[in-house]
mmCIF file with all atom_site columns, C-alpha atoms in Angstrom:
data_model
loop_
_atom_site.group_PDB
_atom_site.id
_atom_site.type_symbol
_atom_site.label_atom_id
_atom_site.label_alt_id
_atom_site.label_comp_id
_atom_site.label_asym_id
_atom_site.label_entity_id
_atom_site.label_seq_id
_atom_site.pdbx_PDB_ins_code
_atom_site.Cartn_x
_atom_site.Cartn_y
_atom_site.Cartn_z
_atom_site.occupancy
_atom_site.B_iso_or_equiv
_atom_site.pdbx_formal_charge
_atom_site.auth_seq_id
_atom_site.auth_comp_id
_atom_site.auth_asym_id
_atom_site.auth_atom_id
_atom_site.pdbx_PDB_model_num
ATOM 1   C CA . MET A 1 1   ? 33.560 -23.725 -25.014 1.00 0.00 ? 1   MET A CA 1
ATOM 2   C CA . LYS A 1 2   ? 32.727 -20.871 -27.327 1.00 0.00 ? 2   LYS A CA 1
ATOM 3   C CA . ALA A 1 3   ? 32.533 -23.245 -30.311 1.00 0.00 ? 3   ALA A CA 1
ATOM 4   C CA . HIS A 1 4   ? 29.290 -24.720 -28.995 1.00 0.00 ? 4   HIS A CA 1
ATOM 5   C CA . GLU A 1 5   ? 28.058 -21.755 -26.952 1.00 0.00 ? 5   GLU A CA 1
ATOM 6   C CA . GLY A 1 6   ? 24.274 -21.817 -26.864 1.00 0.00 ? 6   GLY A CA 1
ATOM 7   C CA . ASP A 1 7   ? 24.134 -25.137 -28.723 1.00 0.00 ? 7   ASP A CA 1
ATOM 8   C CA . VAL A 1 8   ? 22.222 -28.077 -27.311 1.00 0.00 ? 8   VAL A CA 1
ATOM 9   C CA . ARG A 1 9   ? 22.330 -31.798 -28.003 1.00 0.00 ? 9   ARG A CA 1
ATOM 10  C CA . GLY A 1 10  ? 19.898 -32.645 -30.804 1.00 0.00 ? 10  GLY A CA 1
ATOM 11  C CA . TRP A 1 11  ? 18.356 -35.635 -29.090 1.00 0.00 ? 11  TRP A CA 1
ATOM 12  C CA . ASP A 1 12  ? 16.707 -33.635 -26.295 1.00 0.00 ? 12  ASP A CA 1
ATOM 13  C CA . MET A 1 13  ? 17.198 -30.001 -27.344 1.00 0.00 ? 13  MET A CA 1
ATOM 14  C CA . GLU A 1 14  ? 18.080 -29.210 -23.713 1.00 0.00 ? 14  GLU A CA 1
ATOM 15  C CA . THR A 1 15  ? 21.449 -30.676 -22.776 1.00 0.00 ? 15  THR A CA 1
ATOM 16  C CA . PRO A 1 16  ? 24.248 -28.184 -23.510 1.00 0.00 ? 16  PRO A CA 1
ATOM 17  C CA . TYR A 1 17  ? 26.391 -29.533 -26.354 1.00 0.00 ? 17  TYR A CA 1
ATOM 18  C CA . ALA A 1 18  ? 29.554 -28.725 -24.395 1.00 0.00 ? 18  ALA A CA 1
ATOM 19  C CA . ILE A 1 19  ? 28.711 -31.530 -21.953 1.00 0.00 ? 19  ILE A CA 1
ATOM 20  C CA . HIS A 1 20  ? 29.907 -34.112 -24.524 1.00 0.00 ? 20  HIS A CA 1
ATOM 21  C CA . PRO A 1 21  ? 33.469 -32.817 -25.089 1.00 0.00 ? 21  PRO A CA 1
ATOM 22  C CA . LEU A 1 22  ? 33.807 -31.907 -21.408 1.00 0.00 ? 22  LEU A CA 1
ATOM 23  C CA . TRP A 1 23  ? 32.779 -35.438 -20.349 1.00 0.00 ? 23  TRP A CA 1
ATOM 24  C CA . CYS A 1 24  ? 35.268 -36.975 -22.784 1.00 0.00 ? 24  CYS A CA 1
ATOM 25  C CA . SER A 1 25  ? 38.056 -34.653 -21.675 1.00 0.00 ? 25  SER A CA 1
ATOM 26  C CA . MET A 1 26  ? 37.499 -35.072 -17.949 1.00 0.00 ? 26  MET A CA 1
ATOM 27  C CA . THR A 1 27  ? 37.047 -38.840 -18.187 1.00 0.00 ? 27  THR A CA 1
ATOM 28  C CA . ILE A 1 28  ? 40.455 -39.374 -19.792 1.00 0.00 ? 28  ILE A CA 1
ATOM 29  C CA . TYR A 1 29  ? 42.011 -37.344 -16.963 1.00 0.00 ? 29  TYR A CA 1
ATOM 30  C CA . SER A 1 30  ? 40.755 -40.016 -14.541 1.00 0.00 ? 30  SER A CA 1
ATOM 31  C CA . GLU A 1 31  ? 42.893 -42.673 -16.261 1.00 0.00 ? 31  GLU A CA 1
ATOM 32  C CA . THR A 1 32  ? 45.787 -42.754 -13.813 1.00 0.00 ? 32  THR A CA 1
ATOM 33  C CA . THR A 1 33  ? 47.283 -45.837 -15.486 1.00 0.00 ? 33  THR A CA 1
ATOM 34  C CA . LEU A 1 34  ? 47.738 -43.981 -18.777 1.00 0.00 ? 34  LEU A CA 1
ATOM 35  C CA . PRO A 1 35  ? 50.966 -42.011 -19.208 1.00 0.00 ? 35  PRO A CA 1
ATOM 36  C CA . LYS A 1 36  ? 50.500 -38.358 -18.263 1.00 0.00 ? 36  LYS A CA 1
ATOM 37  C CA . GLN A 1 37  ? 51.439 -37.235 -21.781 1.00 0.00 ? 37  GLN A CA 1
ATOM 38  C CA . ILE A 1 38  ? 48.587 -39.274 -23.318 1.00 0.00 ? 38  ILE A CA 1
ATOM 39  C CA . ARG A 1 39  ? 46.131 -38.037 -20.666 1.00 0.00 ? 39  ARG A CA 1
ATOM 40  C CA . ASP A 1 40  ? 47.134 -34.406 -21.154 1.00 0.00 ? 40  ASP A CA 1
ATOM 41  C CA . GLU A 1 41  ? 47.080 -34.562 -24.951 1.00 0.00 ? 41  GLU A CA 1
ATOM 42  C CA . GLY A 1 42  ? 43.887 -36.618 -24.966 1.00 0.00 ? 42  GLY A CA 1
ATOM 43  C CA . ALA A 1 43  ? 42.079 -34.194 -22.679 1.00 0.00 ? 43  ALA A CA 1
ATOM 44  C CA . VAL A 1 44  ? 42.794 -31.297 -25.042 1.00 0.00 ? 44  VAL A CA 1
ATOM 45  C CA . VAL A 1 45  ? 42.088 -33.297 -28.211 1.00 0.00 ? 45  VAL A CA 1
ATOM 46  C CA . LEU A 1 46  ? 38.787 -34.529 -26.781 1.00 0.00 ? 46  LEU A CA 1
ATOM 47  C CA . LEU A 1 47  ? 37.827 -31.055 -25.614 1.00 0.00 ? 47  LEU A CA 1
ATOM 48  C CA . TYR A 1 48  ? 38.160 -29.680 -29.149 1.00 0.00 ? 48  TYR A CA 1
ATOM 49  C CA . HIS A 1 49  ? 37.526 -32.824 -31.235 1.00 0.00 ? 49  HIS A CA 1
ATOM 50  C CA . ASP A 1 50  ? 34.169 -31.793 -32.699 1.00 0.00 ? 50  ASP A CA 1
ATOM 51  C CA . ILE A 1 51  ? 35.051 -28.233 -33.691 1.00 0.00 ? 51  ILE A CA 1
ATOM 52  C CA . LEU A 1 52  ? 36.234 -29.114 -37.198 1.00 0.00 ? 52  LEU A CA 1
ATOM 53  C CA . GLU A 1 53  ? 33.355 -31.559 -37.794 1.00 0.00 ? 53  GLU A CA 1
ATOM 54  C CA . ASP A 1 54  ? 30.512 -29.569 -36.270 1.00 0.00 ? 54  ASP A CA 1
ATOM 55  C CA . THR A 1 55  ? 31.378 -25.877 -36.624 1.00 0.00 ? 55  THR A CA 1
ATOM 56  C CA . LYS A 1 56  ? 32.965 -23.435 -39.032 1.00 0.00 ? 56  LYS A CA 1
ATOM 57  C CA . LEU A 1 57  ? 35.350 -22.178 -36.349 1.00 0.00 ? 57  LEU A CA 1
ATOM 58  C CA . ASN A 1 58  ? 39.116 -22.489 -36.389 1.00 0.00 ? 58  ASN A CA 1
ATOM 59  C CA . LEU A 1 59  ? 40.992 -24.264 -33.636 1.00 0.00 ? 59  LEU A CA 1
ATOM 60  C CA . PRO A 1 60  ? 42.452 -22.071 -30.880 1.00 0.00 ? 60  PRO A CA 1
ATOM 61  C CA . ASP A 1 61  ? 45.906 -20.659 -31.616 1.00 0.00 ? 61  ASP A CA 1
ATOM 62  C CA . ASN A 1 62  ? 47.423 -21.878 -28.344 1.00 0.00 ? 62  ASN A CA 1
ATOM 63  C CA . LEU A 1 63  ? 47.232 -25.609 -29.136 1.00 0.00 ? 63  LEU A CA 1
ATOM 64  C CA . THR A 1 64  ? 50.444 -27.579 -29.588 1.00 0.00 ? 64  THR A CA 1
ATOM 65  C CA . PRO A 1 65  ? 51.236 -29.221 -32.944 1.00 0.00 ? 65  PRO A CA 1
ATOM 66  C CA . ASP A 1 66  ? 50.515 -32.663 -31.407 1.00 0.00 ? 66  ASP A CA 1
ATOM 67  C CA . GLU A 1 67  ? 47.127 -31.477 -30.134 1.00 0.00 ? 67  GLU A CA 1
ATOM 68  C CA . VAL A 1 68  ? 46.191 -30.004 -33.520 1.00 0.00 ? 68  VAL A CA 1
ATOM 69  C CA . ASP A 1 69  ? 47.298 -33.188 -35.265 1.00 0.00 ? 69  ASP A CA 1
ATOM 70  C CA . GLY A 1 70  ? 45.257 -35.282 -32.826 1.00 0.00 ? 70  GLY A CA 1
ATOM 71  C CA . ILE A 1 71  ? 42.154 -33.203 -33.494 1.00 0.00 ? 71  ILE A CA 1
ATOM 72  C CA . ILE A 1 72  ? 42.680 -33.511 -37.242 1.00 0.00 ? 72  ILE A CA 1
ATOM 73  C CA . GLN A 1 73  ? 43.182 -37.281 -36.883 1.00 0.00 ? 73  GLN A CA 1
ATOM 74  C CA . MET A 1 74  ? 39.868 -37.484 -34.968 1.00 0.00 ? 74  MET A CA 1
ATOM 75  C CA . THR A 1 75  ? 38.009 -35.652 -37.746 1.00 0.00 ? 75  THR A CA 1
ATOM 76  C CA . PHE A 1 76  ? 36.107 -37.557 -40.431 1.00 0.00 ? 76  PHE A CA 1
ATOM 77  C CA . THR A 1 77  ? 33.432 -36.620 -42.961 1.00 0.00 ? 77  THR A CA 1
ATOM 78  C CA . GLY A 1 78  ? 31.058 -39.220 -41.538 1.00 0.00 ? 78  GLY A CA 1
ATOM 79  C CA . MET A 1 79  ? 30.708 -42.515 -39.699 1.00 0.00 ? 79  MET A CA 1
ATOM 80  C CA . THR A 1 80  ? 31.277 -44.640 -42.797 1.00 0.00 ? 80  THR A CA 1
ATOM 81  C CA . GLN A 1 81  ? 34.641 -42.993 -43.456 1.00 0.00 ? 81  GLN A CA 1
ATOM 82  C CA . GLU A 1 82  ? 35.542 -43.148 -39.768 1.00 0.00 ? 82  GLU A CA 1
ATOM 83  C CA . MET A 1 83  ? 34.759 -46.859 -39.398 1.00 0.00 ? 83  MET A CA 1
ATOM 84  C CA . VAL A 1 84  ? 37.129 -47.630 -42.292 1.00 0.00 ? 84  VAL A CA 1
ATOM 85  C CA . GLU A 1 85  ? 39.941 -45.131 -41.785 1.00 0.00 ? 85  GLU A CA 1
ATOM 86  C CA . VAL A 1 86  ? 40.274 -45.060 -37.992 1.00 0.00 ? 86  VAL A CA 1
ATOM 87  C CA . TRP A 1 87  ? 42.273 -48.313 -38.143 1.00 0.00 ? 87  TRP A CA 1
ATOM 88  C CA . ASN A 1 88  ? 45.004 -46.474 -40.082 1.00 0.00 ? 88  ASN A CA 1
ATOM 89  C CA . ARG A 1 89  ? 45.424 -43.962 -37.253 1.00 0.00 ? 89  ARG A CA 1
ATOM 90  C CA . GLU A 1 90  ? 47.660 -44.199 -34.198 1.00 0.00 ? 90  GLU A CA 1
ATOM 91  C CA . PRO A 1 91  ? 46.378 -46.338 -31.312 1.00 0.00 ? 91  PRO A CA 1
ATOM 92  C CA . LYS A 1 92  ? 45.958 -43.226 -29.155 1.00 0.00 ? 92  LYS A CA 1
ATOM 93  C CA . ILE A 1 93  ? 43.482 -41.804 -31.688 1.00 0.00 ? 93  ILE A CA 1
ATOM 94  C CA . ARG A 1 94  ? 41.411 -44.980 -31.408 1.00 0.00 ? 94  ARG A CA 1
ATOM 95  C CA . LEU A 1 95  ? 41.647 -44.604 -27.624 1.00 0.00 ? 95  LEU A CA 1
ATOM 96  C CA . PHE A 1 96  ? 40.322 -41.048 -27.893 1.00 0.00 ? 96  PHE A CA 1
ATOM 97  C CA . LYS A 1 97  ? 37.561 -42.274 -30.228 1.00 0.00 ? 97  LYS A CA 1
ATOM 98  C CA . LEU A 1 98  ? 36.435 -44.774 -27.596 1.00 0.00 ? 98  LEU A CA 1
ATOM 99  C CA . TYR A 1 99  ? 35.746 -41.900 -25.183 1.00 0.00 ? 99  TYR A CA 1
ATOM 100 C CA . ASP A 1 100 ? 33.799 -40.102 -27.911 1.00 0.00 ? 100 ASP A CA 1
ATOM 101 C CA . LYS A 1 101 ? 31.702 -43.138 -28.836 1.00 0.00 ? 101 LYS A CA 1
ATOM 102 C CA . ILE A 1 102 ? 30.931 -44.144 -25.251 1.00 0.00 ? 102 ILE A CA 1
ATOM 103 C CA . SER A 1 103 ? 29.809 -40.609 -24.454 1.00 0.00 ? 103 SER A CA 1
ATOM 104 C CA . ASN A 1 104 ? 27.511 -40.713 -27.476 1.00 0.00 ? 104 ASN A CA 1
ATOM 105 C CA . LEU A 1 105 ? 26.118 -44.091 -26.428 1.00 0.00 ? 105 LEU A CA 1
ATOM 106 C CA . LEU A 1 106 ? 25.253 -42.606 -23.041 1.00 0.00 ? 106 LEU A CA 1
ATOM 107 C CA . ASP A 1 107 ? 22.988 -40.259 -25.053 1.00 0.00 ? 107 ASP A CA 1
ATOM 108 C CA . SER A 1 108 ? 21.720 -42.973 -27.393 1.00 0.00 ? 108 SER A CA 1
ATOM 109 C CA . SER A 1 109 ? 17.998 -42.405 -26.820 1.00 0.00 ? 109 SER A CA 1
ATOM 110 C CA . TRP A 1 110 ? 17.852 -40.588 -30.169 1.00 0.00 ? 110 TRP A CA 1
ATOM 111 C CA . MET A 1 111 ? 19.386 -43.506 -32.090 1.00 0.00 ? 111 MET A CA 1
ATOM 112 C CA . THR A 1 112 ? 17.269 -45.934 -34.092 1.00 0.00 ? 112 THR A CA 1
ATOM 113 C CA . PRO A 1 113 ? 17.799 -49.648 -33.396 1.00 0.00 ? 113 PRO A CA 1
ATOM 114 C CA . GLU A 1 114 ? 19.703 -49.932 -36.692 1.00 0.00 ? 114 GLU A CA 1
ATOM 115 C CA . ILE A 1 115 ? 22.034 -47.069 -35.803 1.00 0.00 ? 115 ILE A CA 1
ATOM 116 C CA . ILE A 1 116 ? 22.588 -48.497 -32.320 1.00 0.00 ? 116 ILE A CA 1
ATOM 117 C CA . GLU A 1 117 ? 23.522 -51.864 -33.827 1.00 0.00 ? 117 GLU A CA 1
ATOM 118 C CA . ILE A 1 118 ? 26.081 -50.316 -36.213 1.00 0.00 ? 118 ILE A CA 1
ATOM 119 C CA . TYR A 1 119 ? 27.397 -47.968 -33.534 1.00 0.00 ? 119 TYR A CA 1
ATOM 120 C CA . THR A 1 120 ? 27.805 -50.655 -30.872 1.00 0.00 ? 120 THR A CA 1
ATOM 121 C CA . SER A 1 121 ? 29.450 -53.086 -33.287 1.00 0.00 ? 121 SER A CA 1
ATOM 122 C CA . TYR A 1 122 ? 32.014 -50.436 -34.226 1.00 0.00 ? 122 TYR A CA 1
ATOM 123 C CA . THR A 1 123 ? 32.525 -49.395 -30.603 1.00 0.00 ? 123 THR A CA 1
ATOM 124 C CA . LYS A 1 124 ? 33.112 -53.022 -29.554 1.00 0.00 ? 124 LYS A CA 1
ATOM 125 C CA . LYS A 1 125 ? 35.948 -53.174 -32.099 1.00 0.00 ? 125 LYS A CA 1
ATOM 126 C CA . LEU A 1 126 ? 37.392 -49.955 -30.687 1.00 0.00 ? 126 LEU A CA 1
ATOM 127 C CA . LEU A 1 127 ? 37.119 -51.440 -27.187 1.00 0.00 ? 127 LEU A CA 1
ATOM 128 C CA . GLU A 1 128 ? 39.035 -54.580 -28.184 1.00 0.00 ? 128 GLU A CA 1
ATOM 129 C CA . ASP A 1 129 ? 41.723 -52.482 -29.860 1.00 0.00 ? 129 ASP A CA 1
ATOM 130 C CA . VAL A 1 130 ? 42.092 -50.174 -26.863 1.00 0.00 ? 130 VAL A CA 1
ATOM 131 C CA . GLU A 1 131 ? 42.361 -53.109 -24.450 1.00 0.00 ? 131 GLU A CA 1
ATOM 132 C CA . GLN A 1 132 ? 45.062 -54.685 -26.635 1.00 0.00 ? 132 GLN A CA 1
ATOM 133 C CA . ASN A 1 133 ? 47.039 -51.446 -26.821 1.00 0.00 ? 133 ASN A CA 1
ATOM 134 C CA . PHE A 1 134 ? 46.451 -49.901 -23.394 1.00 0.00 ? 134 PHE A CA 1
ATOM 135 C CA . GLY A 1 135 ? 45.085 -52.638 -21.127 1.00 0.00 ? 135 GLY A CA 1
ATOM 136 C CA . GLN A 1 136 ? 42.102 -52.277 -18.852 1.00 0.00 ? 136 GLN A CA 1
ATOM 137 C CA . LEU A 1 137 ? 41.128 -48.674 -18.193 1.00 0.00 ? 137 LEU A CA 1
ATOM 138 C CA . ASN A 1 138 ? 38.179 -46.895 -16.616 1.00 0.00 ? 138 ASN A CA 1
ATOM 139 C CA . ILE A 1 139 ? 36.802 -46.222 -20.111 1.00 0.00 ? 139 ILE A CA 1
ATOM 140 C CA . THR A 1 140 ? 37.029 -49.907 -21.037 1.00 0.00 ? 140 THR A CA 1
ATOM 141 C CA . ARG A 1 141 ? 35.114 -50.846 -17.882 1.00 0.00 ? 141 ARG A CA 1
ATOM 142 C CA . ILE A 1 142 ? 32.472 -48.225 -18.708 1.00 0.00 ? 142 ILE A CA 1
ATOM 143 C CA . ALA A 1 143 ? 32.383 -49.449 -22.313 1.00 0.00 ? 143 ALA A CA 1
ATOM 144 C CA . ARG A 1 144 ? 31.894 -53.066 -21.266 1.00 0.00 ? 144 ARG A CA 1
ATOM 145 C CA . ALA A 1 145 ? 29.079 -52.076 -18.917 1.00 0.00 ? 145 ALA A CA 1
ATOM 146 C CA . ILE A 1 146 ? 27.305 -50.185 -21.697 1.00 0.00 ? 146 ILE A CA 1
ATOM 147 C CA . LEU A 1 147 ? 28.054 -52.438 -24.664 1.00 0.00 ? 147 LEU A CA 1
ATOM 148 C CA . TYR A 1 148 ? 27.357 -55.754 -22.953 1.00 0.00 ? 148 TYR A CA 1
ATOM 149 C CA . LYS A 1 149 ? 24.526 -54.702 -20.647 1.00 0.00 ? 149 LYS A CA 1
ATOM 150 C CA . LYS A 1 150 ? 21.775 -57.158 -19.947 1.00 0.00 ? 150 LYS A CA 1
ATOM 151 C CA . PHE A 1 151 ? 18.370 -55.633 -19.244 1.00 0.00 ? 151 PHE A CA 1
#
């Protein structure tokens, strides 16, 4: 992942940034109930989804038009825009976003209580949408465990 080579997650300044897109990409591959085409496309889209938002690099030349479009559809100028416009995107983009948001919530120690509240509220809506469109998946089980945890 040359795009984030040497970069670390801001919350701990230790965890390699590439862990986030790799986790998202590998987790969608474990969804054996999703059609292979969605898993394959999602794995690539999730692997490269932060390049346009977080770097000045171009996307690799070997991506398919569907993969490039998926990455573009995942890209927003900020959370406010995303929380409004994501509902105008294809259901598979909202599915991919659920992986992204759950991965970020796993690293939520840097988030303020206010940010966590906004983030979890939005992610719960993504979860409901994904379950309506794709049924129960591994990511929805993980999401429910994180979003509705009782400690």
